[in-house]
mmCIF file of C-alpha atoms and ligand atoms in Angstrom:
data_model
loop_
_atom_site.group_PDB
_atom_site.id
_atom_site.type_symbol
_atom_site.label_atom_id
_atom_site.label_comp_id
_atom_site.label_asym_id
_atom_site.label_seq_id
_atom_site.Cartn_x
_atom_site.Cartn_y
_atom_site.Cartn_z
ATOM 1 C CA UNK A 1130 93.452 100.989 114.970
ATOM 2 C CA UNK A 1131 95.509 104.087 114.527
ATOM 3 C CA UNK A 1132 95.475 106.930 116.974
ATOM 4 C CA UNK A 1133 96.077 110.067 114.952
ATOM 5 C CA UNK A 1134 97.864 112.706 117.002
ATOM 6 C CA UNK A 1135 97.409 116.403 116.512
ATOM 7 C CA UNK A 1136 100.366 117.786 114.569
ATOM 8 C CA UNK A 1137 101.062 120.123 117.511
ATOM 9 C CA UNK A 1138 100.981 117.299 120.068
ATOM 10 C CA UNK A 1139 103.923 117.468 122.457
ATOM 11 C CA UNK A 1140 106.377 114.610 123.040
ATOM 12 C CA UNK A 1141 104.880 114.209 126.513
ATOM 13 C CA UNK A 1142 101.326 113.903 125.141
ATOM 14 C CA UNK A 1143 102.473 111.267 122.643
ATOM 15 C CA UNK A 1144 104.271 109.398 125.419
ATOM 16 C CA UNK A 1145 101.202 109.488 127.664
ATOM 17 C CA UNK A 1146 98.925 108.125 124.945
ATOM 18 C CA UNK A 1147 101.453 105.382 124.122
ATOM 19 C CA UNK A 1148 101.671 104.445 127.810
ATOM 20 C CA UNK A 1149 97.887 104.362 128.200
ATOM 21 C CA UNK A 1150 97.544 102.126 125.128
ATOM 22 C CA UNK A 1151 100.158 99.775 126.499
ATOM 23 C CA UNK A 1152 98.364 99.657 129.877
ATOM 24 C CA UNK A 1153 95.253 98.591 127.968
ATOM 25 C CA UNK A 1154 97.234 95.726 126.434
ATOM 26 C CA UNK A 1155 97.929 97.206 123.010
ATOM 27 C CA UNK A 1156 101.190 96.759 121.157
ATOM 28 C CA UNK A 1157 102.105 100.215 119.867
ATOM 29 C CA UNK A 1158 104.051 101.512 116.894
ATOM 30 C CA UNK A 1159 104.931 105.154 116.537
ATOM 31 C CA UNK A 1160 104.766 106.218 112.892
ATOM 32 C CA UNK A 1161 106.105 109.728 112.336
ATOM 33 C CA UNK A 1162 105.137 111.148 108.974
ATOM 34 C CA UNK A 1163 105.596 114.667 107.657
ATOM 35 C CA UNK A 1164 101.861 115.267 107.545
ATOM 36 C CA UNK A 1165 100.865 113.482 110.736
ATOM 37 C CA UNK A 1166 102.013 111.447 113.661
ATOM 38 C CA UNK A 1167 100.124 108.287 114.387
ATOM 39 C CA UNK A 1168 100.302 105.591 116.980
ATOM 40 C CA UNK A 1169 99.454 102.218 115.505
ATOM 41 C CA UNK A 1170 97.684 100.177 118.191
ATOM 42 C CA UNK A 1171 97.351 96.441 117.681
ATOM 43 C CA UNK A 1172 94.835 94.822 120.001
ATOM 44 C CA UNK A 1173 91.163 94.489 120.823
ATOM 45 C CA UNK A 1174 89.220 97.244 119.082
ATOM 46 C CA UNK A 1175 86.420 97.377 121.657
ATOM 47 C CA UNK A 1176 88.913 98.219 124.434
ATOM 48 C CA UNK A 1177 90.040 101.408 122.748
ATOM 49 C CA UNK A 1178 86.547 102.747 122.091
ATOM 50 C CA UNK A 1179 85.601 102.571 125.766
ATOM 51 C CA UNK A 1180 88.997 103.717 127.062
ATOM 52 C CA UNK A 1181 88.614 107.457 126.668
ATOM 53 C CA UNK A 1182 91.838 107.671 124.618
ATOM 54 C CA UNK A 1183 90.047 109.905 122.096
ATOM 55 C CA UNK A 1184 89.682 112.522 124.845
ATOM 56 C CA UNK A 1185 93.344 112.575 125.838
ATOM 57 C CA UNK A 1186 95.260 115.792 125.123
ATOM 58 C CA UNK A 1187 97.001 115.790 121.740
ATOM 59 C CA UNK A 1188 94.733 113.126 120.194
ATOM 60 C CA UNK A 1189 92.957 114.193 117.007
ATOM 61 C CA UNK A 1190 90.983 111.032 116.228
ATOM 62 C CA UNK A 1191 90.941 107.247 116.290
ATOM 63 C CA UNK A 1192 90.677 105.489 112.956
ATOM 64 C CA UNK A 1193 89.935 101.770 112.713
ATOM 65 C CA UNK A 1194 91.841 99.871 110.020
ATOM 66 C CA UNK A 1195 89.517 97.292 108.553
ATOM 67 C CA UNK A 1196 92.119 95.549 106.424
ATOM 68 C CA UNK A 1197 94.062 92.628 107.919
ATOM 69 C CA UNK A 1198 97.363 94.423 107.261
ATOM 70 C CA UNK A 1199 97.685 97.419 109.541
ATOM 71 C CA UNK A 1200 101.155 98.986 109.809
ATOM 72 C CA UNK A 1201 101.709 98.309 106.120
ATOM 73 C CA UNK A 1202 98.548 100.095 105.065
ATOM 74 C CA UNK A 1203 98.060 103.563 103.609
ATOM 75 C CA UNK A 1204 95.580 104.220 106.390
ATOM 76 C CA UNK A 1205 98.360 103.961 108.952
ATOM 77 C CA UNK A 1206 100.675 106.247 106.951
ATOM 78 C CA UNK A 1207 99.428 108.355 104.098
ATOM 79 C CA UNK A 1208 102.746 109.422 102.628
ATOM 80 C CA UNK A 1209 105.203 107.120 100.857
ATOM 81 C CA UNK A 1210 107.878 105.485 102.961
ATOM 82 C CA UNK A 1211 111.368 106.320 101.784
ATOM 83 C CA UNK A 1212 113.877 103.729 102.922
ATOM 84 C CA UNK A 1213 117.275 105.203 103.648
ATOM 85 C CA UNK A 1214 120.371 103.054 103.116
ATOM 86 C CA UNK A 1215 123.516 105.129 103.711
ATOM 87 C CA UNK A 1216 123.132 107.917 101.143
ATOM 88 C CA UNK A 1217 120.650 105.979 99.011
ATOM 89 C CA UNK A 1218 116.907 106.670 99.235
ATOM 90 C CA UNK A 1219 114.514 103.981 97.999
ATOM 91 C CA UNK A 1220 110.927 105.077 97.439
ATOM 92 C CA UNK A 1221 111.530 108.749 96.676
ATOM 93 C CA UNK A 1222 111.347 110.390 93.275
ATOM 94 C CA UNK A 1223 114.547 108.761 92.054
ATOM 95 C CA UNK A 1224 114.339 105.227 90.634
ATOM 96 C CA UNK A 1225 116.764 102.829 92.354
ATOM 97 C CA UNK A 1226 118.328 100.121 90.234
ATOM 98 C CA UNK A 1227 119.895 97.175 92.038
ATOM 99 C CA UNK A 1228 121.969 94.941 89.773
ATOM 100 C CA UNK A 1229 124.396 92.081 89.908
ATOM 101 C CA UNK A 1230 124.784 88.347 89.392
ATOM 102 C CA UNK A 1231 122.331 85.759 90.617
ATOM 103 C CA UNK A 1232 125.100 84.213 92.702
ATOM 104 C CA UNK A 1233 128.436 85.441 93.938
ATOM 105 C CA UNK A 1234 130.834 83.054 92.175
ATOM 106 C CA UNK A 1235 134.279 84.542 92.659
ATOM 107 C CA UNK A 1236 136.068 87.730 93.676
ATOM 108 C CA UNK A 1237 136.831 88.623 90.055
ATOM 109 C CA UNK A 1238 133.276 87.990 88.866
ATOM 110 C CA UNK A 1239 131.716 90.085 91.636
ATOM 111 C CA UNK A 1240 134.144 93.001 91.564
ATOM 112 C CA UNK A 1241 134.036 93.257 87.793
ATOM 113 C CA UNK A 1242 130.226 93.233 87.805
ATOM 114 C CA UNK A 1243 130.093 95.780 90.625
ATOM 115 C CA UNK A 1244 132.373 98.216 88.793
ATOM 116 C CA UNK A 1245 130.445 97.850 85.534
ATOM 117 C CA UNK A 1246 126.950 98.208 86.987
ATOM 118 C CA UNK A 1247 128.106 101.184 89.017
ATOM 119 C CA UNK A 1248 129.461 102.844 85.865
ATOM 120 C CA UNK A 1249 126.073 102.257 84.214
ATOM 121 C CA UNK A 1250 124.200 103.960 87.089
ATOM 122 C CA UNK A 1251 123.163 101.138 89.442
ATOM 123 C CA UNK A 1252 122.921 102.123 93.096
ATOM 124 C CA UNK A 1253 123.320 98.717 94.702
ATOM 125 C CA UNK A 1254 125.059 95.431 93.959
ATOM 126 C CA UNK A 1255 123.200 92.164 94.466
ATOM 127 C CA UNK A 1256 124.576 88.632 94.685
ATOM 128 C CA UNK A 1257 123.262 85.476 96.273
ATOM 129 C CA UNK A 1258 125.522 83.619 98.669
ATOM 130 C CA UNK A 1259 122.883 81.318 100.148
ATOM 131 C CA UNK A 1260 121.055 80.030 97.104
ATOM 132 C CA UNK A 1261 117.650 78.349 97.486
ATOM 133 C CA UNK A 1262 118.024 76.073 94.444
ATOM 134 C CA UNK A 1263 115.326 73.759 93.121
ATOM 135 C CA UNK A 1264 117.865 70.930 92.906
ATOM 136 C CA UNK A 1265 120.102 69.927 95.820
ATOM 137 C CA UNK A 1266 122.815 69.129 93.232
ATOM 138 C CA UNK A 1267 122.980 72.694 91.837
ATOM 139 C CA UNK A 1268 125.506 75.297 93.054
ATOM 140 C CA UNK A 1269 124.346 76.345 96.536
ATOM 141 C CA UNK A 1270 126.376 79.516 96.992
ATOM 142 C CA UNK A 1271 129.620 80.586 98.663
ATOM 143 C CA UNK A 1272 127.924 81.410 101.985
ATOM 144 C CA UNK A 1273 130.150 83.437 104.344
ATOM 145 C CA UNK A 1274 132.969 83.733 101.810
ATOM 146 C CA UNK A 1275 130.474 85.320 99.397
ATOM 147 C CA UNK A 1276 129.361 87.764 102.083
ATOM 148 C CA UNK A 1277 132.955 88.911 102.560
ATOM 149 C CA UNK A 1278 133.219 89.498 98.804
ATOM 150 C CA UNK A 1279 130.006 91.536 98.787
ATOM 151 C CA UNK A 1280 131.332 93.678 101.613
ATOM 152 C CA UNK A 1281 134.575 94.211 99.679
ATOM 153 C CA UNK A 1282 132.656 95.129 96.489
ATOM 154 C CA UNK A 1283 130.500 97.567 98.449
ATOM 155 C CA UNK A 1284 133.506 99.173 100.046
ATOM 156 C CA UNK A 1285 135.374 99.614 96.794
ATOM 157 C CA UNK A 1286 132.496 100.876 94.655
ATOM 158 C CA UNK A 1287 130.489 102.557 97.432
ATOM 159 C CA UNK A 1288 127.430 100.726 96.139
ATOM 160 C CA UNK A 1289 124.919 99.490 98.701
ATOM 161 C CA UNK A 1290 124.969 95.687 99.004
ATOM 162 C CA UNK A 1291 122.089 93.203 99.123
ATOM 163 C CA UNK A 1292 121.883 89.466 99.564
ATOM 164 C CA UNK A 1293 119.258 86.847 100.185
ATOM 165 C CA UNK A 1294 118.917 85.001 103.484
ATOM 166 C CA UNK A 1295 117.169 81.661 103.819
ATOM 167 C CA UNK A 1296 116.994 81.088 107.548
ATOM 168 C CA UNK A 1297 117.830 82.720 110.852
ATOM 169 C CA UNK A 1298 121.435 81.531 110.747
ATOM 170 C CA UNK A 1299 122.156 83.081 107.337
ATOM 171 C CA UNK A 1300 120.296 86.236 108.463
ATOM 172 C CA UNK A 1301 122.588 86.538 111.493
ATOM 173 C CA UNK A 1302 125.645 86.220 109.250
ATOM 174 C CA UNK A 1303 124.409 88.503 106.460
ATOM 175 C CA UNK A 1304 123.562 91.449 108.723
ATOM 176 C CA UNK A 1305 127.247 91.616 109.654
ATOM 177 C CA UNK A 1306 128.278 92.180 106.022
ATOM 178 C CA UNK A 1307 125.573 93.719 103.807
ATOM 179 C CA UNK A 1308 123.377 96.820 103.821
ATOM 180 C CA UNK A 1309 120.036 95.282 102.713
ATOM 181 C CA UNK A 1310 118.611 91.857 103.440
ATOM 182 C CA UNK A 1311 116.513 90.014 100.852
ATOM 183 C CA UNK A 1312 113.852 87.490 101.699
ATOM 184 C CA UNK A 1313 113.144 85.443 98.582
ATOM 185 C CA UNK A 1314 109.941 84.221 97.018
ATOM 186 C CA UNK A 1315 110.298 80.773 98.541
ATOM 187 C CA UNK A 1316 110.545 82.170 102.057
ATOM 188 C CA UNK A 1317 107.847 84.819 101.846
ATOM 189 C CA UNK A 1318 105.752 82.837 104.285
ATOM 190 C CA UNK A 1319 108.572 81.640 106.509
ATOM 191 C CA UNK A 1320 107.023 83.436 109.468
ATOM 192 C CA UNK A 1321 109.894 82.782 111.892
ATOM 193 C CA UNK A 1322 112.338 84.259 109.407
ATOM 194 C CA UNK A 1323 110.014 87.243 108.809
ATOM 195 C CA UNK A 1324 109.833 87.914 112.524
ATOM 196 C CA UNK A 1325 113.600 87.634 112.873
ATOM 197 C CA UNK A 1326 114.022 90.107 110.002
ATOM 198 C CA UNK A 1327 111.705 92.423 111.892
ATOM 199 C CA UNK A 1328 114.204 92.556 114.733
ATOM 200 C CA UNK A 1329 117.218 93.711 112.698
ATOM 201 C CA UNK A 1330 118.039 97.323 111.972
ATOM 202 C CA UNK A 1331 118.649 96.961 108.255
ATOM 203 C CA UNK A 1332 116.151 97.336 105.403
ATOM 204 C CA UNK A 1333 114.494 94.200 104.045
ATOM 205 C CA UNK A 1334 113.520 93.529 100.440
ATOM 206 C CA UNK A 1335 110.561 91.164 100.613
ATOM 207 C CA UNK A 1336 109.862 89.291 97.399
ATOM 208 C CA UNK A 1337 106.373 88.171 96.482
ATOM 209 C CA UNK A 1338 105.865 84.429 96.924
ATOM 210 C CA UNK A 1339 105.517 82.176 93.868
ATOM 211 C CA UNK A 1340 101.753 81.954 94.236
ATOM 212 C CA UNK A 1341 101.048 84.623 96.812
ATOM 213 C CA UNK A 1342 98.077 86.947 96.655
ATOM 214 C CA UNK A 1343 98.697 90.627 97.273
ATOM 215 C CA UNK A 1344 97.092 90.272 100.678
ATOM 216 C CA UNK A 1345 99.335 87.352 101.667
ATOM 217 C CA UNK A 1346 102.363 89.363 100.530
ATOM 218 C CA UNK A 1347 101.291 92.417 102.525
ATOM 219 C CA UNK A 1348 100.635 90.221 105.568
ATOM 220 C CA UNK A 1349 104.201 88.932 105.252
ATOM 221 C CA UNK A 1350 105.412 92.535 105.315
ATOM 222 C CA UNK A 1351 103.193 93.118 108.341
ATOM 223 C CA UNK A 1352 105.078 90.319 110.150
ATOM 224 C CA UNK A 1353 108.346 92.194 109.658
ATOM 225 C CA UNK A 1354 106.893 95.566 110.632
ATOM 226 C CA UNK A 1355 105.068 94.173 113.638
ATOM 227 C CA UNK A 1356 108.476 93.424 115.191
ATOM 228 C CA UNK A 1357 109.576 97.058 114.742
ATOM 229 C CA UNK A 1358 111.457 97.079 111.422
ATOM 230 C CA UNK A 1359 109.592 99.599 109.252
ATOM 231 C CA UNK A 1360 112.126 99.583 106.428
ATOM 232 C CA UNK A 1361 110.491 97.076 104.130
ATOM 233 C CA UNK A 1362 110.694 97.222 100.328
ATOM 234 C CA UNK A 1363 108.288 95.010 98.379
ATOM 235 C CA UNK A 1364 109.553 93.282 95.256
ATOM 236 C CA UNK A 1365 107.249 91.899 92.552
ATOM 237 C CA UNK A 1366 109.091 89.022 90.842
ATOM 238 C CA UNK A 1367 106.411 87.275 88.850
ATOM 239 C CA UNK A 1368 103.895 84.653 89.868
ATOM 240 C CA UNK A 1369 103.112 81.120 88.743
ATOM 241 C CA UNK A 1370 100.539 80.892 85.969
ATOM 242 C CA UNK A 1371 99.707 78.337 83.281
ATOM 243 C CA UNK A 1372 102.043 80.115 80.829
ATOM 244 C CA UNK A 1373 105.242 78.193 80.085
ATOM 245 C CA UNK A 1374 106.997 80.509 77.625
ATOM 246 C CA UNK A 1375 108.190 82.555 80.564
ATOM 247 C CA UNK A 1376 109.538 81.311 83.914
ATOM 248 C CA UNK A 1377 106.810 83.236 85.719
ATOM 249 C CA UNK A 1378 104.260 85.876 84.770
ATOM 250 C CA UNK A 1379 105.133 89.424 85.769
ATOM 251 C CA UNK A 1380 102.144 90.973 87.504
ATOM 252 C CA UNK A 1381 102.608 94.643 86.704
ATOM 253 C CA UNK A 1382 99.158 95.484 88.010
ATOM 254 C CA UNK A 1383 100.529 94.676 91.471
ATOM 255 C CA UNK A 1384 102.653 97.833 91.398
ATOM 256 C CA UNK A 1385 99.934 100.505 91.232
ATOM 257 C CA UNK A 1386 97.648 98.327 93.371
ATOM 258 C CA UNK A 1387 100.177 97.919 96.155
ATOM 259 C CA UNK A 1388 100.952 101.620 95.964
ATOM 260 C CA UNK A 1389 97.312 102.311 96.665
ATOM 261 C CA UNK A 1390 97.070 99.821 99.525
ATOM 262 C CA UNK A 1391 100.430 100.498 101.137
ATOM 263 C CA UNK A 1392 102.970 103.257 101.766
ATOM 264 C CA UNK A 1393 105.944 100.909 101.271
ATOM 265 C CA UNK A 1394 108.291 101.212 98.260
ATOM 266 C CA UNK A 1395 107.720 98.682 95.476
ATOM 267 C CA UNK A 1396 110.414 97.426 93.151
ATOM 268 C CA UNK A 1397 110.221 94.945 90.259
ATOM 269 C CA UNK A 1398 112.486 92.030 89.358
ATOM 270 C CA UNK A 1399 112.010 91.377 85.621
ATOM 271 C CA UNK A 1400 114.812 88.774 85.582
ATOM 272 C CA UNK A 1401 113.151 86.129 87.742
ATOM 273 C CA UNK A 1402 109.739 87.137 86.427
ATOM 274 C CA UNK A 1403 110.618 86.167 82.880
ATOM 275 C CA UNK A 1404 113.685 83.900 83.019
ATOM 276 C CA UNK A 1405 114.741 85.335 79.654
ATOM 277 C CA UNK A 1406 117.211 88.199 79.156
ATOM 278 C CA UNK A 1407 115.478 89.512 76.020
ATOM 279 C CA UNK A 1408 112.354 90.300 78.060
ATOM 280 C CA UNK A 1409 114.201 92.104 80.831
ATOM 281 C CA UNK A 1410 114.547 95.471 79.044
ATOM 282 C CA UNK A 1411 110.933 95.841 77.876
ATOM 283 C CA UNK A 1412 109.511 94.782 81.238
ATOM 284 C CA UNK A 1413 111.913 97.031 83.145
ATOM 285 C CA UNK A 1414 110.597 99.956 81.141
ATOM 286 C CA UNK A 1415 107.029 98.851 81.754
ATOM 287 C CA UNK A 1416 107.707 98.626 85.485
ATOM 288 C CA UNK A 1417 109.042 102.159 85.675
ATOM 289 C CA UNK A 1418 106.119 103.399 83.567
ATOM 290 C CA UNK A 1419 103.562 101.900 85.980
ATOM 291 C CA UNK A 1420 105.174 103.454 89.032
ATOM 292 C CA UNK A 1421 107.805 101.070 90.387
ATOM 293 C CA UNK A 1422 110.319 102.703 92.708
ATOM 294 C CA UNK A 1423 113.155 100.568 91.490
ATOM 295 C CA UNK A 1424 114.321 97.445 89.733
ATOM 296 C CA UNK A 1425 116.304 94.361 90.660
ATOM 297 C CA UNK A 1426 118.141 93.114 87.581
ATOM 298 C CA UNK A 1427 120.514 90.193 87.125
ATOM 299 C CA UNK A 1428 123.735 91.133 85.340
ATOM 300 C CA UNK A 1429 126.682 88.786 84.715
ATOM 301 C CA UNK A 1430 129.952 89.593 82.974
ATOM 302 C CA UNK A 1431 129.617 86.369 80.968
ATOM 303 C CA UNK A 1432 126.052 85.006 81.191
ATOM 304 C CA UNK A 1433 126.930 81.853 79.216
ATOM 305 C CA UNK A 1434 129.281 80.811 82.017
ATOM 306 C CA UNK A 1435 127.019 81.829 84.926
ATOM 307 C CA UNK A 1436 126.595 79.160 87.605
ATOM 308 C CA UNK A 1437 123.042 80.255 88.135
ATOM 309 C CA UNK A 1438 120.339 82.006 86.034
ATOM 310 C CA UNK A 1439 122.570 82.785 83.035
ATOM 311 C CA UNK A 1440 119.670 82.801 80.523
ATOM 312 C CA UNK A 1441 117.988 85.691 82.321
ATOM 313 C CA UNK A 1442 121.154 87.724 83.017
ATOM 314 C CA UNK A 1443 122.025 90.821 81.033
ATOM 315 C CA UNK A 1444 125.571 91.483 79.868
ATOM 316 C CA UNK A 1445 127.034 94.697 81.294
ATOM 317 C CA UNK A 1446 126.736 96.281 77.828
ATOM 318 C CA UNK A 1447 123.026 95.499 77.550
ATOM 319 C CA UNK A 1448 122.499 96.690 81.075
ATOM 320 C CA UNK A 1449 124.235 99.981 80.379
ATOM 321 C CA UNK A 1450 122.096 100.554 77.285
ATOM 322 C CA UNK A 1451 118.946 99.708 79.246
ATOM 323 C CA UNK A 1452 119.819 102.224 81.957
ATOM 324 C CA UNK A 1453 119.955 105.055 79.421
ATOM 325 C CA UNK A 1454 116.565 104.053 78.010
ATOM 326 C CA UNK A 1455 115.118 103.737 81.508
ATOM 327 C CA UNK A 1456 116.192 107.275 82.348
ATOM 328 C CA UNK A 1457 114.003 108.485 79.450
ATOM 329 C CA UNK A 1458 111.022 106.433 80.618
ATOM 330 C CA UNK A 1459 111.512 107.724 84.149
ATOM 331 C CA UNK A 1460 111.498 111.353 83.046
ATOM 332 C CA UNK A 1461 108.371 110.770 80.966
ATOM 333 C CA UNK A 1462 106.483 109.720 84.112
ATOM 334 C CA UNK A 1463 107.843 112.524 86.275
ATOM 335 C CA UNK A 1464 110.590 110.470 87.971
ATOM 336 C CA UNK A 1465 114.345 110.648 87.747
ATOM 337 C CA UNK A 1466 116.933 107.940 87.214
ATOM 338 C CA UNK A 1467 120.244 109.324 88.203
ATOM 339 C CA UNK A 1468 122.905 107.703 86.053
ATOM 340 C CA UNK A 1469 125.660 109.377 88.033
ATOM 341 C CA UNK A 1470 126.666 112.464 86.113
ATOM 342 C CA UNK A 1471 124.780 111.666 82.928
ATOM 343 C CA UNK A 1472 121.304 112.318 84.314
ATOM 344 C CA UNK A 1473 118.731 113.133 81.639
HETATM 345 C C1 PEP B 1649 117.111 85.791 93.572
HETATM 346 O O1 PEP B 1649 116.836 87.009 93.628
HETATM 347 O O2 PEP B 1649 118.248 85.363 93.329
HETATM 348 C C2 PEP B 1649 116.027 84.814 93.761
HETATM 349 C C3 PEP B 1649 116.265 83.543 94.072
HETATM 350 O O3 PEP B 1649 114.813 85.313 93.548
HETATM 351 P P1 PEP B 1649 113.325 84.766 93.883
HETATM 352 O O4 PEP B 1649 113.288 84.572 95.356
HETATM 353 O O5 PEP B 1649 112.455 85.850 93.376
HETATM 354 O O6 PEP B 1649 113.158 83.494 93.110
HETATM 355 MN MN1 MN B 1650 118.617 84.346 90.193
#
């Protein structure tokens, strides 16, 4: 249920309604939008109907949310959520491009990539330091040493930083170093990790699971939000299908669909979706055209030597060219892609 408060409701009225809901056994979430203030109330629906809450001063109406995902849903918040990371806004009119290597391999590799993607217009540097690899014999990541390098790259370039966590221990370490936490496809239904990510005060990029339905994905986001972290960014990264030419199949229909069902920002990762660098540019453009709020793109200074995901990584030159083309696509759909001085 959401309790929609009158726009003129006073702080005291909101507090009283919140207190009453909590007395009735509801878990409450205050969602302050520009157009309206609502109190999300999770609990037994019948209780609220008979409680007289609707009559309390400042309450406009009570709206039941029929969908299993509540805080995530458009019904709970009609306007788009814009996630703020330092001076970066994700989910507004500007398209946010996050770029960087699959894995942090060395100081030189990361700093060089960070400088080059920044020059091309990226707003955040990515790099895995805890790598969930299919084989236990593959490179597993630099762990804490990699986190230190990400922090250094962020400090030097002033790019926001993002890295994937795989469990509560890596989450606890990563929050000390980076600006945005990523939960990968393989952990989309690691409910303990989702809950733990809901208790941090940093934004979370939540990737879609390998075979997750949109509802399962949104329920995973609900886990994070239900613990009080409302800064969730959804990332479509392709799903398993029978097709073998590509690593996964990018589900672009998910973008406008999720936008209808939820107020959360949606970004697209064409690198993991395809596994093939030649497909990254066309699908990035497609993603922006269908309404994605941003992209997550793997870029390596020398993809042939990458320790992880080289075949899907763009060279910095190809990335820079793509960014210019993306700015044109963005403007054709009424969005902007700020290339840092060379905006079109
Ligand atoms: C990644 O972003 O490096 C990654 C492992 O992605 P995914 O979880 O989408 O496979
Ligand atoms: Mn990768």
